[in-house]
Amino acid sequence: MAEFGFNEHHQNEIINYMRFARSKRVLRLKTIDSCFEELKDSRLVEETFTVDEVKEMLDELQAVVRGEVEMELINTAHTNVLLLRQLFSQAEKFYLRLQSDISELENRELLEQVAEFEKTDFKTTDKINKETSKPKLAPLNESGVSELLNKEIVRLQQENDKLRARLRTLESQAMSALDEKSRAERALKDLQRVQGEQQEINSLEDTVAALREDYERSLSANVATQKDLQDNLISSKHELLRVQEQLALAEKELDKKFQQTAAYRNMKEILTKKNEQIKEIRKRLQRYEPNE
């Protein structure tokens, strides 16, 4: 595995995982083989079978094999997730962030190298694995790495504290800006409300002015109309007096003309005679009846 650039420790870890995966694979293959053997022992006891019977046996075998393969694939995926969980947990202890390239999982060249390693190096390294499985003393330079990691952790913590302080400052500034924005919005709303009220006042003033102008025009029209009515009334009175005067003259003229007629004279004579007769009758009555 030198071409992968792994050290001895990581190479041993990969070998352990491949041994685990191979054991699971061998166990699953044995299970699949047992499915076929069970079919042979339980169903293939007769010399001849119909097409439907063969189809039924193959369908049952397909269902069993499919279930075994699907279970193995699911178990393999879940096992890989647990392996990644261990790696990520160890990386997070040192504040590291691991990344994976999913496309490399289908790299045919790398897959062939892994297969070749499993065929050759994996067998020859069994003895080495047994020797390396014994506990060893920690290398001398590991403390230096730990010290560097600790220094880096301290530096990152200090930088993190600075960033937190900067964040608190920015949050305070943001809150102040939000308060200022809120005050500005309230002032703008008040100004808009005042402007709206002023517009309403201006509109009312314009309405009152228009009404006043209409009233003045109506008043002027009423004054002119009243004056015209007074003039017409005076003219009518003068005309009435003139007509009355003409009627009086006409009556006098008519009376005068009537008095000049023969009928008027005869009637006047008759009335005169009648008045004299009435006077004569009264005198007689007084002479005969003095007490009455």
CSV table of C-alpha atoms in Angstrom, one decimal:
chain,number,residue,atom,x,y,z
A,1,MET,CA,0.0,0.0,0.0
A,2,ALA,CA,3.0,2.2,-0.4
A,3,GLU,CA,1.4,3.8,-3.5
A,4,PHE,CA,-1.5,5.1,-1.3
A,5,GLY,CA,0.9,7.0,1.0
A,6,PHE,CA,-0.3,5.3,4.2
A,7,ASN,CA,1.9,4.8,7.2
A,8,GLU,CA,2.2,1.4,8.9
A,9,HIS,CA,-0.5,2.1,11.5
A,10,HIS,CA,-3.1,3.1,8.9
A,11,GLN,CA,-2.1,0.2,6.7
A,12,ASN,CA,-2.8,-2.2,9.6
A,13,GLU,CA,-6.2,-0.6,10.2
A,14,ILE,CA,-7.1,-1.1,6.5
A,15,ILE,CA,-6.0,-4.7,6.7
A,16,ASN,CA,-8.2,-5.3,9.8
A,17,TYR,CA,-11.2,-3.8,8.0
A,18,MET,CA,-10.6,-5.8,4.9
A,19,ARG,CA,-10.3,-9.0,7.0
A,20,PHE,CA,-13.6,-8.0,8.7
A,21,ALA,CA,-15.3,-7.3,5.3
A,22,ARG,CA,-13.9,-10.6,3.8
A,23,SER,CA,-15.3,-12.6,6.7
A,24,LYS,CA,-18.7,-11.0,6.3
A,25,ARG,CA,-18.6,-11.7,2.6
A,26,VAL,CA,-17.6,-15.3,3.0
A,27,LEU,CA,-20.4,-15.8,5.5
A,28,ARG,CA,-23.0,-14.3,3.2
A,29,LEU,CA,-21.8,-16.4,0.2
A,30,LYS,CA,-22.1,-19.5,2.4
A,31,THR,CA,-25.7,-18.5,3.1
A,32,ILE,CA,-26.4,-18.1,-0.6
A,33,ASP,CA,-24.9,-21.5,-1.3
A,34,SER,CA,-27.0,-23.0,1.4
A,35,CYS,CA,-30.1,-21.6,-0.3
A,36,PHE,CA,-29.2,-23.5,-3.5
A,37,GLU,CA,-28.4,-26.6,-1.6
A,38,GLU,CA,-31.7,-26.4,0.3
A,39,LEU,CA,-33.5,-26.1,-3.0
A,40,LYS,CA,-31.7,-29.1,-4.4
A,41,ASP,CA,-32.5,-31.2,-1.4
A,42,SER,CA,-36.1,-30.2,-0.9
A,43,ARG,CA,-37.5,-29.6,-4.4
A,44,LEU,CA,-35.3,-31.5,-6.9
A,45,VAL,CA,-36.4,-35.0,-5.8
A,46,GLU,CA,-38.3,-35.9,-9.0
A,47,GLU,CA,-36.9,-36.6,-12.5
A,48,THR,CA,-39.2,-34.4,-14.4
A,49,PHE,CA,-40.8,-31.0,-13.8
A,50,THR,CA,-43.2,-28.8,-15.6
A,51,VAL,CA,-42.4,-25.3,-16.8
A,52,ASP,CA,-44.6,-23.8,-14.1
A,53,GLU,CA,-42.9,-25.8,-11.4
A,54,VAL,CA,-39.4,-24.8,-12.6
A,55,LYS,CA,-40.6,-21.2,-12.8
A,56,GLU,CA,-42.0,-21.3,-9.3
A,57,MET,CA,-38.8,-22.8,-7.9
A,58,LEU,CA,-36.7,-20.2,-9.6
A,59,ASP,CA,-38.9,-17.4,-8.4
A,60,GLU,CA,-38.6,-18.6,-4.8
A,61,LEU,CA,-34.9,-19.0,-5.1
A,62,GLN,CA,-34.6,-15.5,-6.6
A,63,ALA,CA,-36.6,-14.0,-3.8
A,64,VAL,CA,-34.4,-15.7,-1.2
A,65,VAL,CA,-31.1,-14.7,-2.9
A,66,ARG,CA,-32.3,-11.2,-3.5
A,67,GLY,CA,-33.2,-10.9,0.2
A,68,GLU,CA,-29.8,-12.2,1.3
A,69,VAL,CA,-27.9,-9.9,-1.1
A,70,GLU,CA,-30.0,-6.9,-0.2
A,71,MET,CA,-29.4,-7.6,3.5
A,72,GLU,CA,-25.7,-7.8,2.9
A,73,LEU,CA,-25.6,-4.5,0.9
A,74,ILE,CA,-27.6,-2.7,3.6
A,75,ASN,CA,-25.4,-4.1,6.4
A,76,THR,CA,-22.2,-3.1,4.5
A,77,ALA,CA,-23.5,0.4,4.0
A,78,HIS,CA,-24.4,0.7,7.7
A,79,THR,CA,-21.0,-0.7,8.7
A,80,ASN,CA,-19.3,1.9,6.6
A,81,VAL,CA,-21.3,4.6,8.3
A,82,LEU,CA,-20.1,3.3,11.7
A,83,LEU,CA,-16.5,3.3,10.5
A,84,LEU,CA,-16.8,6.9,9.2
A,85,ARG,CA,-18.4,7.8,12.6
A,86,GLN,CA,-15.3,6.6,14.4
A,87,LEU,CA,-13.0,8.5,12.1
A,88,PHE,CA,-15.0,11.7,12.3
A,89,SER,CA,-15.2,11.5,16.1
A,90,GLN,CA,-11.4,11.2,16.4
A,91,ALA,CA,-10.9,14.1,13.9
A,92,GLU,CA,-13.3,16.4,15.8
A,93,LYS,CA,-11.3,15.8,19.0
A,94,PHE,CA,-8.4,17.7,17.3
A,95,TYR,CA,-10.8,20.2,15.7
A,96,LEU,CA,-10.3,18.8,12.2
A,97,ARG,CA,-12.9,18.6,9.5
A,98,LEU,CA,-12.5,15.6,7.2
A,99,GLN,CA,-13.9,15.7,3.6
A,100,SER,CA,-14.7,12.8,1.2
A,101,ASP,CA,-14.9,12.6,-2.6
A,102,ILE,CA,-17.7,10.3,-3.4
A,103,SER,CA,-16.6,10.1,-7.1
A,104,GLU,CA,-13.3,8.4,-6.0
A,105,LEU,CA,-15.3,5.4,-4.7
A,106,GLU,CA,-15.9,4.4,-8.4
A,107,ASN,CA,-12.3,4.9,-9.5
A,108,ARG,CA,-11.5,1.7,-11.3
A,109,GLU,CA,-7.7,2.1,-11.0
A,110,LEU,CA,-7.9,2.5,-7.3
A,111,LEU,CA,-10.4,-0.4,-7.0
A,112,GLU,CA,-8.0,-2.6,-9.0
A,113,GLN,CA,-5.1,-1.6,-6.6
A,114,VAL,CA,-7.2,-2.6,-3.6
A,115,ALA,CA,-8.1,-5.9,-5.2
A,116,GLU,CA,-4.4,-6.6,-6.1
A,117,PHE,CA,-3.5,-5.7,-2.5
A,118,GLU,CA,-6.0,-8.1,-1.2
A,119,LYS,CA,-4.7,-10.9,-3.4
A,120,THR,CA,-0.9,-10.4,-2.6
A,121,ASP,CA,0.1,-8.0,0.2
A,122,PHE,CA,-2.9,-8.9,2.4
A,123,LYS,CA,-1.6,-12.5,2.6
A,124,THR,CA,2.0,-11.6,3.2
A,125,THR,CA,1.2,-9.0,5.8
A,126,ASP,CA,-0.6,-11.5,8.1
A,127,LYS,CA,2.7,-12.2,9.9
A,128,ILE,CA,3.5,-8.5,10.1
A,129,ASN,CA,0.0,-7.8,11.6
A,130,LYS,CA,0.5,-10.3,14.3
A,131,GLU,CA,3.8,-8.7,15.3
A,132,THR,CA,2.4,-5.2,15.1
A,133,SER,CA,-0.6,-6.2,17.1
A,134,LYS,CA,1.6,-6.3,20.1
A,135,PRO,CA,1.6,-3.1,22.2
A,136,LYS,CA,4.5,-0.8,21.5
A,137,LEU,CA,5.9,2.2,23.2
A,138,ALA,CA,4.7,5.5,21.9
A,139,PRO,CA,7.2,7.3,19.6
A,140,LEU,CA,9.3,10.0,21.1
A,141,ASN,CA,8.2,12.6,18.6
A,142,GLU,CA,4.5,12.2,19.4
A,143,SER,CA,4.8,14.5,22.3
A,144,GLY,CA,6.1,17.2,20.0
A,145,VAL,CA,3.0,16.7,17.8
A,146,SER,CA,0.7,16.9,20.8
A,147,GLU,CA,2.4,20.1,21.9
A,148,LEU,CA,2.0,21.6,18.4
A,149,LEU,CA,-1.6,20.5,18.4
A,150,ASN,CA,-2.1,22.0,21.9
A,151,LYS,CA,-0.5,25.3,20.8
A,152,GLU,CA,-2.7,25.3,17.7
A,153,ILE,CA,-5.7,24.6,19.8
A,154,VAL,CA,-4.8,27.5,22.2
A,155,ARG,CA,-4.2,29.8,19.2
A,156,LEU,CA,-7.5,28.8,17.7
A,157,GLN,CA,-9.3,29.4,21.1
A,158,GLN,CA,-7.7,32.8,21.4
A,159,GLU,CA,-8.7,33.6,17.9
A,160,ASN,CA,-12.2,32.3,18.7
A,161,ASP,CA,-12.3,34.6,21.7
A,162,LYS,CA,-11.4,37.6,19.6
A,163,LEU,CA,-14.0,36.6,17.1
A,164,ARG,CA,-16.6,36.3,19.8
A,165,ALA,CA,-15.6,39.7,21.2
A,166,ARG,CA,-15.8,41.1,17.7
A,167,LEU,CA,-19.2,39.4,17.2
A,168,ARG,CA,-20.5,40.9,20.5
A,169,THR,CA,-19.3,44.3,19.3
A,170,LEU,CA,-21.0,43.9,15.9
A,171,GLU,CA,-24.2,42.6,17.6
A,172,SER,CA,-24.2,45.7,19.9
A,173,GLN,CA,-23.7,47.9,16.8
A,174,ALA,CA,-26.4,46.0,15.0
A,175,MET,CA,-28.8,46.5,17.9
A,176,SER,CA,-28.0,50.2,18.0
A,177,ALA,CA,-28.5,50.4,14.3
A,178,LEU,CA,-31.9,48.6,14.7
A,179,ASP,CA,-32.9,51.0,17.5
A,180,GLU,CA,-31.9,53.9,15.3
A,181,LYS,CA,-33.9,52.4,12.4
A,182,SER,CA,-36.9,51.9,14.6
A,183,ARG,CA,-36.8,55.5,15.8
A,184,ALA,CA,-36.4,56.7,12.3
A,185,GLU,CA,-39.3,54.6,11.2
A,186,ARG,CA,-41.5,55.9,14.0
A,187,ALA,CA,-40.4,59.5,13.1
A,188,LEU,CA,-41.2,58.9,9.5
A,189,LYS,CA,-44.6,57.5,10.4
A,190,ASP,CA,-45.3,60.5,12.6
A,191,LEU,CA,-44.2,62.8,9.8
A,192,GLN,CA,-46.4,60.9,7.3
A,193,ARG,CA,-49.3,61.1,9.8
A,194,VAL,CA,-48.8,64.9,10.3
A,195,GLN,CA,-48.6,65.3,6.5
A,196,GLY,CA,-51.7,63.3,6.1
A,197,GLU,CA,-53.5,65.5,8.7
A,198,GLN,CA,-52.2,68.6,7.0
A,199,GLN,CA,-53.5,67.4,3.7
A,200,GLU,CA,-56.9,66.8,5.3
A,201,ILE,CA,-56.8,70.3,6.8
A,202,ASN,CA,-55.8,71.8,3.4
A,203,SER,CA,-58.6,69.8,1.8
A,204,LEU,CA,-61.1,71.0,4.4
A,205,GLU,CA,-59.9,74.6,3.9
A,206,ASP,CA,-60.3,74.3,0.2
A,207,THR,CA,-63.8,72.9,0.7
A,208,VAL,CA,-64.7,75.7,3.1
A,209,ALA,CA,-63.3,78.3,0.7
A,210,ALA,CA,-65.3,76.7,-2.2
A,211,LEU,CA,-68.5,76.7,0.0
A,212,ARG,CA,-67.9,80.3,1.0
A,213,GLU,CA,-67.4,81.3,-2.6
A,214,ASP,CA,-70.6,79.5,-3.6
A,215,TYR,CA,-72.4,81.2,-0.7
A,216,GLU,CA,-71.1,84.6,-1.7
A,217,ARG,CA,-72.2,84.0,-5.3
A,218,SER,CA,-75.6,82.8,-4.1
A,219,LEU,CA,-75.9,85.8,-1.8
A,220,SER,CA,-75.0,88.2,-4.6
A,221,ALA,CA,-77.5,86.4,-6.9
A,222,ASN,CA,-80.1,86.7,-4.1
A,223,VAL,CA,-79.4,90.4,-3.6
A,224,ALA,CA,-79.7,91.0,-7.3
A,225,THR,CA,-82.9,88.9,-7.4
A,226,GLN,CA,-84.3,90.8,-4.4
A,227,LYS,CA,-83.5,94.1,-6.1
A,228,ASP,CA,-85.2,93.0,-9.3
A,229,LEU,CA,-88.2,91.8,-7.3
A,230,GLN,CA,-88.4,95.2,-5.5
A,231,ASP,CA,-88.1,97.0,-8.8
A,232,ASN,CA,-90.8,94.8,-10.3
A,233,LEU,CA,-93.0,95.4,-7.2
A,234,ILE,CA,-92.6,99.1,-7.4
A,235,SER,CA,-93.3,99.0,-11.1
A,236,SER,CA,-96.3,96.8,-10.5
A,237,LYS,CA,-97.6,99.3,-7.8
A,238,HIS,CA,-97.2,102.2,-10.2
A,239,GLU,CA,-98.9,100.2,-12.9
A,240,LEU,CA,-101.7,99.3,-10.4
A,241,LEU,CA,-102.2,103.0,-9.4
A,242,ARG,CA,-102.2,104.0,-13.0
A,243,VAL,CA,-104.8,101.4,-13.9
A,244,GLN,CA,-106.9,102.4,-10.8
A,245,GLU,CA,-106.7,106.0,-11.9
A,246,GLN,CA,-107.7,105.0,-15.4
A,247,LEU,CA,-110.6,103.0,-14.0
A,248,ALA,CA,-111.8,105.9,-11.8
A,249,LEU,CA,-111.7,108.2,-14.8
A,250,ALA,CA,-113.4,105.6,-16.9
A,251,GLU,CA,-116.1,105.3,-14.2
A,252,LYS,CA,-116.5,109.0,-14.1
A,253,GLU,CA,-116.7,109.2,-17.8
A,254,LEU,CA,-119.1,106.3,-17.9
A,255,ASP,CA,-121.3,107.9,-15.2
A,256,LYS,CA,-121.2,111.2,-17.0
A,257,LYS,CA,-122.2,109.5,-20.2
A,258,PHE,CA,-124.9,107.5,-18.4
A,259,GLN,CA,-126.3,110.7,-16.9
A,260,GLN,CA,-126.7,112.2,-20.3
A,261,THR,CA,-128.8,109.4,-21.6
A,262,ALA,CA,-132.7,109.5,-21.8
A,263,ALA,CA,-133.1,106.5,-19.7
A,264,TYR,CA,-131.1,108.1,-16.9
A,265,ARG,CA,-133.1,111.3,-17.1
A,266,ASN,CA,-136.4,109.3,-17.1
A,267,MET,CA,-135.3,107.2,-14.2
A,268,LYS,CA,-134.2,110.3,-12.3
A,269,GLU,CA,-137.6,112.0,-12.9
A,270,ILE,CA,-139.4,108.8,-11.8
A,271,LEU,CA,-137.2,108.7,-8.6
A,272,THR,CA,-137.8,112.4,-8.0
A,273,LYS,CA,-141.6,111.8,-8.3
A,274,LYS,CA,-141.5,108.8,-6.1
A,275,ASN,CA,-139.5,110.7,-3.4
A,276,GLU,CA,-142.1,113.5,-3.5
A,277,GLN,CA,-144.9,111.0,-3.2
A,278,ILE,CA,-143.2,109.3,-0.3
A,279,LYS,CA,-142.8,112.7,1.4
A,280,GLU,CA,-146.4,113.5,0.8
A,281,ILE,CA,-147.5,110.2,2.3
A,282,ARG,CA,-145.4,110.7,5.4
A,283,LYS,CA,-147.0,114.1,5.9
A,284,ARG,CA,-150.4,112.6,5.7
A,285,LEU,CA,-149.5,109.9,8.1
A,286,GLN,CA,-148.2,112.4,10.5
A,287,ARG,CA,-151.4,114.4,10.3
A,288,TYR,CA,-153.6,111.3,10.9
A,289,GLU,CA,-151.4,109.6,13.4
A,290,PRO,CA,-149.4,112.3,15.2
A,291,ASN,CA,-148.3,110.0,18.1
A,292,GLU,CA,-146.7,107.5,16.0
